[in-house]
PDB file of C-alpha atoms in Angstrom:
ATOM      1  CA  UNK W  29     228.812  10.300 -60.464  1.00 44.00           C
ATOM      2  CA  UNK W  30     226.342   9.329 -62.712  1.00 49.00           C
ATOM      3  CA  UNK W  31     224.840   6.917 -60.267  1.00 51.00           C
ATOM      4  CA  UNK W  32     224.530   9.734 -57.685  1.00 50.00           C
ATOM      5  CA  UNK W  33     222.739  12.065 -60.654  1.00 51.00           C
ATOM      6  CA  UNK W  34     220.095   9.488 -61.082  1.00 49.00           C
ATOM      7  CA  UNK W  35     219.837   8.831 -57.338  1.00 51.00           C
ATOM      8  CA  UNK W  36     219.177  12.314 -57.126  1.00 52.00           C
ATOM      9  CA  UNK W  37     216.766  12.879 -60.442  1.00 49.00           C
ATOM     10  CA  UNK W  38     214.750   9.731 -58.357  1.00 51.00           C
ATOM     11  CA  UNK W  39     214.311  10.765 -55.126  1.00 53.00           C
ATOM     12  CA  UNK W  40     213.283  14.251 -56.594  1.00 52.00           C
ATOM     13  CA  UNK W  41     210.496  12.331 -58.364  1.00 50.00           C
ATOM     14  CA  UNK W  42     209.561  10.245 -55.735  1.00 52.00           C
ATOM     15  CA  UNK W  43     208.812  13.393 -53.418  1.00 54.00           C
ATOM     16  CA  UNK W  44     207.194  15.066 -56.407  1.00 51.00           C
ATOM     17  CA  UNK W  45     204.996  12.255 -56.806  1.00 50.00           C
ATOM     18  CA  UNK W  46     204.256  12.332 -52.980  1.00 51.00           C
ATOM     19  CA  UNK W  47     203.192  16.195 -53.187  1.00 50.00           C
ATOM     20  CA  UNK W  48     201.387  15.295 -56.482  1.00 44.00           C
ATOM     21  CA  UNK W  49     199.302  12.767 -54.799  1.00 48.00           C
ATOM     22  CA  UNK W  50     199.060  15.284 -52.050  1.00 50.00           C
ATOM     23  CA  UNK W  51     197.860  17.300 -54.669  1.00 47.00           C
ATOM     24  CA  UNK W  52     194.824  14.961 -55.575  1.00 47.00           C
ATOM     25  CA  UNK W  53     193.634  14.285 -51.937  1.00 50.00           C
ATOM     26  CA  UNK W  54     192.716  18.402 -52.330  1.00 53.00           C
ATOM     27  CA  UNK W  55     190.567  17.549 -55.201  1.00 49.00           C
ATOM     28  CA  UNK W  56     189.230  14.806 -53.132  1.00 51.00           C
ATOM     29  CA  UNK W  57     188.738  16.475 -50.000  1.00 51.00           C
ATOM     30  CA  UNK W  58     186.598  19.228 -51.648  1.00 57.00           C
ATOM     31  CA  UNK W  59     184.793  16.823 -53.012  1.00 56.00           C
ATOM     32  CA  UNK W  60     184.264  14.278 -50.082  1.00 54.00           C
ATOM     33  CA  UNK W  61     183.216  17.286 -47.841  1.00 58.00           C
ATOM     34  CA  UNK W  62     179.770  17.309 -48.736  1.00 65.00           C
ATOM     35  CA  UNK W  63     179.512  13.688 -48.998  1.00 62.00           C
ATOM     36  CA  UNK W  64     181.040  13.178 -45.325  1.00 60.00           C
ATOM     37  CA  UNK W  65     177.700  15.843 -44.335  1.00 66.00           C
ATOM     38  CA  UNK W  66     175.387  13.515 -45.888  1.00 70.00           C
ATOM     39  CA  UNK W  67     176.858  10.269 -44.265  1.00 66.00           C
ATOM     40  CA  UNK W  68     176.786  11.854 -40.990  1.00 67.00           C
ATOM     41  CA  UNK W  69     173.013  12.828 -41.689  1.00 72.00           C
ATOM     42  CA  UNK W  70     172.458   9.742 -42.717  1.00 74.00           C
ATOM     43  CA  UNK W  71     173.988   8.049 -39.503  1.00 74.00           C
ATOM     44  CA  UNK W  72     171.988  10.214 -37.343  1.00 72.00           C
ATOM     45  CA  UNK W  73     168.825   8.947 -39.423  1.00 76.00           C
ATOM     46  CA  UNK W  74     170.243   5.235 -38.738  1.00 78.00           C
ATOM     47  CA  UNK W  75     170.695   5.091 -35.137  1.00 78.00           C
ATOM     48  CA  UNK W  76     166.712   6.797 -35.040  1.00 78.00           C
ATOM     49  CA  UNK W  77     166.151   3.467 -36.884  1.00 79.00           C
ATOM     50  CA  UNK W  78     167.853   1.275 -34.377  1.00 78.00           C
ATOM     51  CA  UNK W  79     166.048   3.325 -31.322  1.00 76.00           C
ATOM     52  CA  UNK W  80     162.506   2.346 -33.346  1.00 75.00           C
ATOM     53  CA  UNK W  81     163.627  -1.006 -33.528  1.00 74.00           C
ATOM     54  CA  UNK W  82     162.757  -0.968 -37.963  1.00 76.00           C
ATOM     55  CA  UNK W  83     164.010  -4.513 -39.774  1.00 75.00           C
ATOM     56  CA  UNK W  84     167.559  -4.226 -41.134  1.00 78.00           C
ATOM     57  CA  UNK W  85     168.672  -1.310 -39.299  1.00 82.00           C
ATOM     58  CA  UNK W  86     171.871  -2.702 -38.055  1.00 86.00           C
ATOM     59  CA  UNK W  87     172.838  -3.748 -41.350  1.00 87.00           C
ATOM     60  CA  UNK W  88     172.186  -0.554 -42.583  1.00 84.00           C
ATOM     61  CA  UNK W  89     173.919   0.970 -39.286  1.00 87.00           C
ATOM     62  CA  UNK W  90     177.423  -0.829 -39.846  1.00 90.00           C
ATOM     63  CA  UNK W  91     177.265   0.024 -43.734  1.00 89.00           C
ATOM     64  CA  UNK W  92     177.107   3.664 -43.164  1.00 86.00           C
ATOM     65  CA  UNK W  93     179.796   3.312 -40.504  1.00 89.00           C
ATOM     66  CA  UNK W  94     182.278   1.736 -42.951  1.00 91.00           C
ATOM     67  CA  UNK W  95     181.142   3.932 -45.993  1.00 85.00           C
ATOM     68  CA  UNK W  96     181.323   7.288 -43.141  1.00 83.00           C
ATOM     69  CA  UNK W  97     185.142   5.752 -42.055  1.00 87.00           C
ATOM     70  CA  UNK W  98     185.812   5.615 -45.846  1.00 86.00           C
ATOM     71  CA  UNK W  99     184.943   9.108 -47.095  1.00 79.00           C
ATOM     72  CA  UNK W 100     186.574  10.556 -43.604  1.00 78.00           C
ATOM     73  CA  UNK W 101     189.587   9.420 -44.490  1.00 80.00           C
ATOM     74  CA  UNK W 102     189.445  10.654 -47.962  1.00 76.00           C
ATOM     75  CA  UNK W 103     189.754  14.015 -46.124  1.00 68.00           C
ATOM     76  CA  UNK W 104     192.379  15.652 -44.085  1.00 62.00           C
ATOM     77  CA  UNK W 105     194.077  13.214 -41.433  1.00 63.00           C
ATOM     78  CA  UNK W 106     197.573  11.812 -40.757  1.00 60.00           C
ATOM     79  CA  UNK W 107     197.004   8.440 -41.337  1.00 76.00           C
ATOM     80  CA  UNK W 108     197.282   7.692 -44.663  1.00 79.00           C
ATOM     81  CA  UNK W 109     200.274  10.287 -45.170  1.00 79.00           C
ATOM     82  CA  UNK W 110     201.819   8.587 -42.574  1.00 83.00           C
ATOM     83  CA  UNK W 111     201.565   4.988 -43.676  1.00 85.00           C
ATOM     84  CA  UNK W 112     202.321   6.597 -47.654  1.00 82.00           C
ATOM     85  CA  UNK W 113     205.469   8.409 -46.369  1.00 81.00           C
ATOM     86  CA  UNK W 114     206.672   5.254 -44.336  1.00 82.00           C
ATOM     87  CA  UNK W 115     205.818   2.844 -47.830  1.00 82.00           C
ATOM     88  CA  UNK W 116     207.796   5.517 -49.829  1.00 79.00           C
ATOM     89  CA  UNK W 117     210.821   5.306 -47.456  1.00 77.00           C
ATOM     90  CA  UNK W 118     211.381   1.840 -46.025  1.00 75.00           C
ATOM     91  CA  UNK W 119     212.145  -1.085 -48.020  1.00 73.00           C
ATOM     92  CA  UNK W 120     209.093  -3.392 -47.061  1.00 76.00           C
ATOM     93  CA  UNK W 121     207.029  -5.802 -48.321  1.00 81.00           C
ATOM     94  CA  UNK W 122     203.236  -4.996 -49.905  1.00 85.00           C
ATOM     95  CA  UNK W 123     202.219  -7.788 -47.550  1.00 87.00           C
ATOM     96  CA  UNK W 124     204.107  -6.369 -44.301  1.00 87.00           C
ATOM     97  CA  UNK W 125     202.632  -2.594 -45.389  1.00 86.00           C
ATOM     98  CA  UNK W 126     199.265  -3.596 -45.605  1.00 89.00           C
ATOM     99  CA  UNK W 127     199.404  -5.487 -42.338  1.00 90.00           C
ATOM    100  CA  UNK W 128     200.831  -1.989 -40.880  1.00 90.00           C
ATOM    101  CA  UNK W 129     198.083   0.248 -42.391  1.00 89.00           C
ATOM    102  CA  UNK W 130     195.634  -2.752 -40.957  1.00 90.00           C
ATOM    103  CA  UNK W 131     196.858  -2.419 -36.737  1.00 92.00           C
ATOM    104  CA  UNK W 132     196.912   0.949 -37.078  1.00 91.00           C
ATOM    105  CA  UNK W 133     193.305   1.793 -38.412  1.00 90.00           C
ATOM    106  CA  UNK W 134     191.880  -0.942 -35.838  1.00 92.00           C
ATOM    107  CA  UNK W 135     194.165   0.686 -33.325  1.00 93.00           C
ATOM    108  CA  UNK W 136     192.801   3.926 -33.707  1.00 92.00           C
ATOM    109  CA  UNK W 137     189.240   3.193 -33.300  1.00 93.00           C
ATOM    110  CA  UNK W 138     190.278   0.867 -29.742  1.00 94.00           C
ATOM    111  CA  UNK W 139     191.745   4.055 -28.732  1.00 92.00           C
ATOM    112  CA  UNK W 140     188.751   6.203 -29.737  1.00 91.00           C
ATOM    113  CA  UNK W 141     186.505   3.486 -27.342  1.00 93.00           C
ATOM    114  CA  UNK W 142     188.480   3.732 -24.581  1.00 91.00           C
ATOM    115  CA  UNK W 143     189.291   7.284 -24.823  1.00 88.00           C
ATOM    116  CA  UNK W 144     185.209   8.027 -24.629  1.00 88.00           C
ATOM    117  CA  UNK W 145     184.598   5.443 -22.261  1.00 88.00           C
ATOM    118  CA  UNK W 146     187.304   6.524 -19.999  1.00 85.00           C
ATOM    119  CA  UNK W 147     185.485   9.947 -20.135  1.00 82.00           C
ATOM    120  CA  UNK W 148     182.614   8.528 -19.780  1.00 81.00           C
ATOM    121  CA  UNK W 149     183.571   7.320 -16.162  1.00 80.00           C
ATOM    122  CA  UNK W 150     185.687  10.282 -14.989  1.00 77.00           C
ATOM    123  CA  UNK W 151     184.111  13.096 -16.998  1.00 68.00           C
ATOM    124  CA  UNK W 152     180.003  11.878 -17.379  1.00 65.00           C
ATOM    125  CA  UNK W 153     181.196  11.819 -21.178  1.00 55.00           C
ATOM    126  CA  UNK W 154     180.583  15.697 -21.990  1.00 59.00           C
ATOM    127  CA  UNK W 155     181.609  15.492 -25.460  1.00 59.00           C
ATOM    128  CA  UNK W 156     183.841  18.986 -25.593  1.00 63.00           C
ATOM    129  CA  UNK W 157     185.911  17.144 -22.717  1.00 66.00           C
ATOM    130  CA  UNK W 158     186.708  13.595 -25.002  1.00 65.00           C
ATOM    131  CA  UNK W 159     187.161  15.897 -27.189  1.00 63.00           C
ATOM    132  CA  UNK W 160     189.612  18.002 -25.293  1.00 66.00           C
ATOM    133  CA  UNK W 161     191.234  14.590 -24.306  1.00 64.00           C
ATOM    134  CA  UNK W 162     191.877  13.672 -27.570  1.00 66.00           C
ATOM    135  CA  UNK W 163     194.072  17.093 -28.035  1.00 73.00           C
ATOM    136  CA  UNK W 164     196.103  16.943 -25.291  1.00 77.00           C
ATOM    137  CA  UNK W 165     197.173  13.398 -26.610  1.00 74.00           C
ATOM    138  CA  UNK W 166     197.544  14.436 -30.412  1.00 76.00           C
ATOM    139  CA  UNK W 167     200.988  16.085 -29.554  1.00 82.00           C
ATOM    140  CA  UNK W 168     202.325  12.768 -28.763  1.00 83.00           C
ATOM    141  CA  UNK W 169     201.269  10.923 -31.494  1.00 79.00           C
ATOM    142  CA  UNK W 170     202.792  13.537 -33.612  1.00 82.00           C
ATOM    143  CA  UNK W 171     205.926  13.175 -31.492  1.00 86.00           C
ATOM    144  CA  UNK W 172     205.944   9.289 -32.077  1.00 85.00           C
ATOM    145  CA  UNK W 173     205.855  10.086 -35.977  1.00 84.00           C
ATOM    146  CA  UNK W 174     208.708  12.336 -35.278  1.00 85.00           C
ATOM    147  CA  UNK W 175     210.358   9.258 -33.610  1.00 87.00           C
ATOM    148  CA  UNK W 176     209.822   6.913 -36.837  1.00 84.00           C
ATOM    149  CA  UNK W 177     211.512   9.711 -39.202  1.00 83.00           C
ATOM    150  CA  UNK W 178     214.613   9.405 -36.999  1.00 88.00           C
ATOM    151  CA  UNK W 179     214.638   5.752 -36.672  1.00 85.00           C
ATOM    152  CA  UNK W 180     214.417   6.053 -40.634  1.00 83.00           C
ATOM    153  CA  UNK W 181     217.365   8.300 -40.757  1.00 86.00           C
ATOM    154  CA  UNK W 182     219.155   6.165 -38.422  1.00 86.00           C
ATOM    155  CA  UNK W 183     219.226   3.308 -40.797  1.00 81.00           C
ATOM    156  CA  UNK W 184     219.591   5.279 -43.629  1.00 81.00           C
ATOM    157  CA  UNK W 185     222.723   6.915 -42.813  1.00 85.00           C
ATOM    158  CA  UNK W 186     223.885   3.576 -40.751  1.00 82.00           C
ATOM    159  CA  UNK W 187     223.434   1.862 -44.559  1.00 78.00           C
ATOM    160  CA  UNK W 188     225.257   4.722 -46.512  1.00 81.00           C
ATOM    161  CA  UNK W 189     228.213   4.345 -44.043  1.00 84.00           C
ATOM    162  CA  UNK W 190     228.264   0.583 -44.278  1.00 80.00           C
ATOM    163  CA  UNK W 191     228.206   1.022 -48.223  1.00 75.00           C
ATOM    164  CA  UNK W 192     230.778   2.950 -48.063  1.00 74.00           C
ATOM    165  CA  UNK W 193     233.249   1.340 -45.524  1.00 76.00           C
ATOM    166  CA  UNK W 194     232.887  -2.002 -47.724  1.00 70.00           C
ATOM    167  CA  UNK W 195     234.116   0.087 -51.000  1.00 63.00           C
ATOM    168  CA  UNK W 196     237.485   0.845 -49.107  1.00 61.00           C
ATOM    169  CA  UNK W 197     240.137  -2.258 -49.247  1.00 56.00           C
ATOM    170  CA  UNK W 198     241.282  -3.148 -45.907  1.00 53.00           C
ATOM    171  CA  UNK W 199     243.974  -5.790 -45.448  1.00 52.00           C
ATOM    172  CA  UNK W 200     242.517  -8.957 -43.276  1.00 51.00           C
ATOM    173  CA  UNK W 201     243.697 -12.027 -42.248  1.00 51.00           C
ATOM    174  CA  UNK W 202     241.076 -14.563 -43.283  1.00 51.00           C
ATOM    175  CA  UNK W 203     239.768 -17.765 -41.443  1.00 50.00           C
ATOM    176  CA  UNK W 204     236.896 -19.508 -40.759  1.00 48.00           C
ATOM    177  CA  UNK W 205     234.463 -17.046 -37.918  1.00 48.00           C
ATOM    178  CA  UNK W 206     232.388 -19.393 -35.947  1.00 48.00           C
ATOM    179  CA  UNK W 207     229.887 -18.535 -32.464  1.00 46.00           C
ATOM    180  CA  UNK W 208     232.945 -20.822 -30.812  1.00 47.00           C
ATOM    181  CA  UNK W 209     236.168 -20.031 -32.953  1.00 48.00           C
ATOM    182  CA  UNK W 210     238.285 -18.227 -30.166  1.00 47.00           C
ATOM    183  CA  UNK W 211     239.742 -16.050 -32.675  1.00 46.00           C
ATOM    184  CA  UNK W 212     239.480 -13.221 -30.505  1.00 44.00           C
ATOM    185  CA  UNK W 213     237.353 -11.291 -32.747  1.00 43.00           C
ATOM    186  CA  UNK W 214     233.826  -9.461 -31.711  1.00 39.00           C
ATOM    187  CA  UNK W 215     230.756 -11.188 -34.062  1.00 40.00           C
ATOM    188  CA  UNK W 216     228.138  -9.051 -34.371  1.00 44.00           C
ATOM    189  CA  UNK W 217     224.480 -10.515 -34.396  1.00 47.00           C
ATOM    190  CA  UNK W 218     222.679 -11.958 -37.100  1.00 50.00           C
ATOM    191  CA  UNK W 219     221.738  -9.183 -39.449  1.00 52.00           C
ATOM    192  CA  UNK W 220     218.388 -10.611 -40.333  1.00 53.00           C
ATOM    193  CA  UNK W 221     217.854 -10.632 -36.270  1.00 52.00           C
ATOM    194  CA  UNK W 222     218.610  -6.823 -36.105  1.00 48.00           C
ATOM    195  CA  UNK W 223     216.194  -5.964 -38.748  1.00 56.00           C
ATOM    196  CA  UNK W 224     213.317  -7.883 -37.344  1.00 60.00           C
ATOM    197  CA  UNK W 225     214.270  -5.896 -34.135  1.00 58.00           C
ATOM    198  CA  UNK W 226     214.399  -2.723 -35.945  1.00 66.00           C
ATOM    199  CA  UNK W 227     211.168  -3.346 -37.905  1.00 75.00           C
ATOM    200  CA  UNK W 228     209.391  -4.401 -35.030  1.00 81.00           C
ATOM    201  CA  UNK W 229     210.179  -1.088 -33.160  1.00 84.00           C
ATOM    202  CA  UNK W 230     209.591   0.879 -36.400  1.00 84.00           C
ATOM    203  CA  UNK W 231     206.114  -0.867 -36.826  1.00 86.00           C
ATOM    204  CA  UNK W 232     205.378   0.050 -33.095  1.00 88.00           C
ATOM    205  CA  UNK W 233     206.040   3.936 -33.354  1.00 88.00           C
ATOM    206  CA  UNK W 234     203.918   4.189 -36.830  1.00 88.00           C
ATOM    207  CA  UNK W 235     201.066   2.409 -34.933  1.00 90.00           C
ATOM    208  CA  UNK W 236     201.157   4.170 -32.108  1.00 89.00           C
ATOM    209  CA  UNK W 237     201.670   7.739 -33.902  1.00 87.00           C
ATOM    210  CA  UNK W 238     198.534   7.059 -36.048  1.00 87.00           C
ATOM    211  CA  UNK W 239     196.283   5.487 -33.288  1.00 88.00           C
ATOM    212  CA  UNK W 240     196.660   8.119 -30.850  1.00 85.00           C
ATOM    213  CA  UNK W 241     194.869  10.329 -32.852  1.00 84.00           C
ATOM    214  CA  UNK W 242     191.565   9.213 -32.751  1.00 84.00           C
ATOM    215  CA  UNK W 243     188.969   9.551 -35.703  1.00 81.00           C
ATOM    216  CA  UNK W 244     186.760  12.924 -34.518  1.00 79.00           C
ATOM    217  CA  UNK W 245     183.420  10.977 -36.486  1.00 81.00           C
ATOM    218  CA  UNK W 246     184.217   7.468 -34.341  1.00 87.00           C
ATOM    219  CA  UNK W 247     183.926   9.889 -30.895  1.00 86.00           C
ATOM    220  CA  UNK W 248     181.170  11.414 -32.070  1.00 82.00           C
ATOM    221  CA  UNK W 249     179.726   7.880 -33.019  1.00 87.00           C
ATOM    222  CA  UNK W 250     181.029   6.314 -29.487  1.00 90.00           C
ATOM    223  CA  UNK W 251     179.169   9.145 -27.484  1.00 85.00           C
ATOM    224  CA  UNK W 252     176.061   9.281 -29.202  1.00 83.00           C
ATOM    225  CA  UNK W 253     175.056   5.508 -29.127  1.00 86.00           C
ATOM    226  CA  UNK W 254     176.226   5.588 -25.286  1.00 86.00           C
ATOM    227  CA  UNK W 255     173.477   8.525 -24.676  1.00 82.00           C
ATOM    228  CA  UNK W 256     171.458   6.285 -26.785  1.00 82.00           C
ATOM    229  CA  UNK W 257     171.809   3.090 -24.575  1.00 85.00           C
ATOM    230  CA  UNK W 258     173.681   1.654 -27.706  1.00 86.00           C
ATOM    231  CA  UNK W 259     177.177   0.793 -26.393  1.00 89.00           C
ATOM    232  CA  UNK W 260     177.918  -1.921 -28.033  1.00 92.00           C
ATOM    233  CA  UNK W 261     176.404  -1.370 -31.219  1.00 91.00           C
ATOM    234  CA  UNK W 262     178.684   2.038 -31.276  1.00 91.00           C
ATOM    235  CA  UNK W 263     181.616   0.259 -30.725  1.00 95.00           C
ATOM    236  CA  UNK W 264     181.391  -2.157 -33.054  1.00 95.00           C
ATOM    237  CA  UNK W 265     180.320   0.876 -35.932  1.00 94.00           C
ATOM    238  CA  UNK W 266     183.355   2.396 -34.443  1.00 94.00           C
ATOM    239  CA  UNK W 267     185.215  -0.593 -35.799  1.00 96.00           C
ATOM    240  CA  UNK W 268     183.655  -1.152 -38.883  1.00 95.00           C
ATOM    241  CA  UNK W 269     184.641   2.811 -39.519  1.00 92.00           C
ATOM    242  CA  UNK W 270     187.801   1.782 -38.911  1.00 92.00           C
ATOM    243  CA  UNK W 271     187.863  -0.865 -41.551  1.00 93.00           C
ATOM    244  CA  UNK W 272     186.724   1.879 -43.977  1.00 91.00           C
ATOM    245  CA  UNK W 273     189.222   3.851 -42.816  1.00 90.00           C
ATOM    246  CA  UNK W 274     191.609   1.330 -43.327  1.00 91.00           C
ATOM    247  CA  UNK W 275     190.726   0.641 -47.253  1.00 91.00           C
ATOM    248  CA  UNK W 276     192.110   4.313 -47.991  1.00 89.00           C
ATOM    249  CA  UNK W 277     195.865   3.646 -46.105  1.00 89.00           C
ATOM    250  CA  UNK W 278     196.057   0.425 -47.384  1.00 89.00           C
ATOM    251  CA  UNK W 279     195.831   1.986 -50.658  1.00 88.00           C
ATOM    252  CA  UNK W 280     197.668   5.018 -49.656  1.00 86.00           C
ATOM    253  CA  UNK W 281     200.699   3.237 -48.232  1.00 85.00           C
ATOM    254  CA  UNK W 282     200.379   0.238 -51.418  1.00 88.00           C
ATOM    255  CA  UNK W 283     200.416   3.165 -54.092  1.00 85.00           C
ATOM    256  CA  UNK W 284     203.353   4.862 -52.545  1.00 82.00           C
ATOM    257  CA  UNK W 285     204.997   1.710 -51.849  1.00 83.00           C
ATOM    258  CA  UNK W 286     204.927   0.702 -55.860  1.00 84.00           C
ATOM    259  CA  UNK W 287     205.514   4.474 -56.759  1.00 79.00           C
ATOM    260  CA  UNK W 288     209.305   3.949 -55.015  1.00 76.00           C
ATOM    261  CA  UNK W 289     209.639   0.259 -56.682  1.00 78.00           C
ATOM    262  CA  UNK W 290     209.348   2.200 -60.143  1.00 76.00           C
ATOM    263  CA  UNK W 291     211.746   4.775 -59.342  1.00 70.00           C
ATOM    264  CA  UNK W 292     214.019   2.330 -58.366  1.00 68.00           C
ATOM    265  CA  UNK W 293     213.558   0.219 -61.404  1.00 72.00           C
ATOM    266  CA  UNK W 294     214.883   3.411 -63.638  1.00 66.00           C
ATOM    267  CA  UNK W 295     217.961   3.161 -62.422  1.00 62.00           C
ATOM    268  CA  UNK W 296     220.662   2.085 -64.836  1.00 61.00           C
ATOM    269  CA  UNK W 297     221.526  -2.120 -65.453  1.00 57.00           C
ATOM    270  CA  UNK W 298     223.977  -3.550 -63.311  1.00 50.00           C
ATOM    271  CA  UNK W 299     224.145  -0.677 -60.218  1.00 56.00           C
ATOM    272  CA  UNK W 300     223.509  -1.670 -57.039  1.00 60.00           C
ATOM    273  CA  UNK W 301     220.394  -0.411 -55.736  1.00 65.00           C
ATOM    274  CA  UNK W 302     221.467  -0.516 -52.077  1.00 68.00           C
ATOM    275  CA  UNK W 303     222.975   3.252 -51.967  1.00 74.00           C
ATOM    276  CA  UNK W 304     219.412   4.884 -54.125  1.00 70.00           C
ATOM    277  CA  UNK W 305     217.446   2.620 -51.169  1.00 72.00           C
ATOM    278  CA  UNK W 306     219.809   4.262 -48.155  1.00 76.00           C
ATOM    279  CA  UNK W 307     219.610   8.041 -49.237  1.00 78.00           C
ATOM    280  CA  UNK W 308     215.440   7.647 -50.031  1.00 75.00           C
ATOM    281  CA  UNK W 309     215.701   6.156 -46.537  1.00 77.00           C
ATOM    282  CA  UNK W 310     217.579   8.642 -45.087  1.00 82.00           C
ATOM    283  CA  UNK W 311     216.021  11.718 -46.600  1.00 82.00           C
ATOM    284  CA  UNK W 312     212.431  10.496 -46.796  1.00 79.00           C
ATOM    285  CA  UNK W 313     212.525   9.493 -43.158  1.00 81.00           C
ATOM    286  CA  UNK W 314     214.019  13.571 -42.163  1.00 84.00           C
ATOM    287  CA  UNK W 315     211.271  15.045 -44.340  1.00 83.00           C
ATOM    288  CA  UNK W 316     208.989  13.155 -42.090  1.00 81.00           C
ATOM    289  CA  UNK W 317     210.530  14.235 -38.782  1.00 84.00           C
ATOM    290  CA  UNK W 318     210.566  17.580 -39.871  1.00 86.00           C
ATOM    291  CA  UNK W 319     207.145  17.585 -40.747  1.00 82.00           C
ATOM    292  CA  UNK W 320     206.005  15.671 -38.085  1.00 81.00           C
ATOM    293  CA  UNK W 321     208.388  17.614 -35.470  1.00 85.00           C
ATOM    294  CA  UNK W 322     207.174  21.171 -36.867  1.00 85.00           C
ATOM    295  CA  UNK W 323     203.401  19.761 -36.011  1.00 81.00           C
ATOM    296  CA  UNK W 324     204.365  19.317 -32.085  1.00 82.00           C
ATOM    297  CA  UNK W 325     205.371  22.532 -31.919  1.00 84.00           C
ATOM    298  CA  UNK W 326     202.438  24.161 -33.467  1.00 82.00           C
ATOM    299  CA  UNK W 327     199.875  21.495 -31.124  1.00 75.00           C
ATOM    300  CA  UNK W 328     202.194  22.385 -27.616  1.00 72.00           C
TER     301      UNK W 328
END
C-alpha cells in the first residue's frame, strides 16, 4: 500500500510539473510574441536583400530562418507538448528521444514543402488555399496523437497485468524451453523483438502526428520565396526553421524526460520500479488521448 501511495504522490507530481512547465511556456509566449513580429519583419527585409543581390544575404537569410523557427516554437504549437508528454510517459532513452524530436521537426517542414508546392501546381499557390490545406489535414494529425496515447495505454495496462499475473504462484512443471523442444508448449517471441516493434510503430504515429501539422511561418516562407523566384533558397530556410524548431522539442521532450527519471528516483530502496513505470504509462498516455481526441472533435 505504501508503494501504491508513493506511485500515486509521483505521478501527481509528474503531471503537476507538466502543467507547471505549461505554465512557463505562457510567460514565454507573451513574451516571444513580439519578438516572432520582429523576426518576421526582419525576414521580409532579408529576402529584399537576396532579390538586390547585397553580400552575405543568404547567411543572414538562413540565420533568421533558424532564429524565426526557434522563437515560433517558443509559442503555441503541438510539437513540443507532444514530444514532452511522450518523454514523460514512455520509458526511453535521452538518445532515442532526441532522435524522435529530430524526424519530426525535419518532417514537418518536408511536409510544409510539399504541401505548398502541391498547391502550387493544383491551386496557382493562393496562400488562403495552402493554408486551407493545411486545416483539413490538422484533424488527422491530431487523430494520430490520439493513436500514440492508446498505444501508450496499451502497454501500460498490458505491463500492470503482466506484473501482476507473475505475483500469483502457479504450479509448473519445469524443463528446459527451446525454439525445437517439442514440449508442446506455445513460446512467445523475443520480448526485446516486440518492443522494437512496438517502439517503431510508436515512433511512427508521434512523427506523423507532429509533421502533419505544418509550421504556419515555414508556408508563409515557402510561398513567398516561390513568388519571389526563390524556390530553393525557401526550402532550404524552411529547413533550417525546422532545425530551430527542433532545439525547443529536443529540450522540451529531454526536460520532461529527466523530470520522470527524478520522480522515479523518490521512490523508496529496494521496490521495483516496473509497476510506478506501467501506471505513468498507462495514465500519461490516456491524458494524451483525451487531450488529443477532444482536439479532433473541436477541428471536425
Amino acid at each position: 500500500m505504501r508503494q501504491a501511495g508513493v506511485i500515486a504522490v509521483l505521478l501527481v507530481v509528474l503531471v503537476s510539473g507538466l502543467f507547471f512547465v505549461h505554465g512557463i511556456q505562457d510567460w514565454f509566449v507573451h513574451h516571444a510574441i513580439p519578438l516572432q513580429r520582429e523576426a518576421q519583419n526582419a525576414l521580409a527585409g532579408a529576402l529584399r536583400s537576396l532579390r538586390a543581390g547585397q553580400p552575405g544575404a543568404v547567411t543572414g537569410f538562413l540565420l533568421l530562418c533558424f532564429s524565426h523557427g526557434f522563437l515560433h516554437a517558443l509559442g503555441p504549437g503541438h510539437g513540443k507538448a507532444v514530444i514532452a508528454a511522450y518523454g514523460a510517459a514512455a520509458p526511453s532513452s535521452l538518445r532515442w528521444l532526441m532522435a524522435l524530436a529530430a524526424l519530426s521537426s525535419l518532417a514537418q517542414a518536408t511536409v510544409a514543402v510539399v504541401l505548398v508546392y502541391a498547391a502550387v501546381w493544383l491551386l496557382d499557390g493562393a496562400r488562403d488555399r495552402v493554408e486551407g490545406l493545411a486545416t483539413m489535414i490538422e484533424p488527422f494529425s491530431f487523430a494520430i496523437i490520439a493513436l500514440l496515447g492508446l498505444m501508450l495505454v496499451r502497454r501500460g495496462a498490458g505491463r500492470l497485468i503482466g506484473i501482476f499475473a507473475r505475483k500469483r504462484p502457479t504450479g509448473h512443471h519445469h524443463h528446459v524451453h527451446g525454439p525445437d523442444c517439442g514440449c508442446g508448449h506455445s513460446h512467445a517471441p523475443d520480448p526485446a523483438a516486440l518492443a522494437a516493434a512496438r517502439d517503431r510503430r510508436e515512433a511512427v504515429a508521434l512523427i506523423l502526428g507532429v509533421a502533419l501539422r505544418p509550421c504556419t511561418s515555414a508556408l508563409f516562407l515557402l510561398i513567398l520565396t516561390w513568388r519571389l523566384d526563390l524556390e530553393l533558397l525557401g526550402i532550404l530556410g524552411a529547413f533550417v526553421m525546422g532545425l530551430g524548431t527542433m532545439t525547443v522539442t529536443v529540450s522540451a521532450g529531454l526536460a520532461a524526460a529527466l523530470l520522470r527519471r527524478g520522480m522515479f528516483l523518490a521512490l523508496p530502496e529496494g521496490r521495483s520500479l516496473a509497476p510506478a513505470v506501467a501506471l505513468s504509462e498507462l495514465l500519461l498516455g490516456a491524458l494524451i488521448a483525451v487531450l488529443a481526441g477532444g482536439m479532433v472533435l473541436r477541428l471536425i
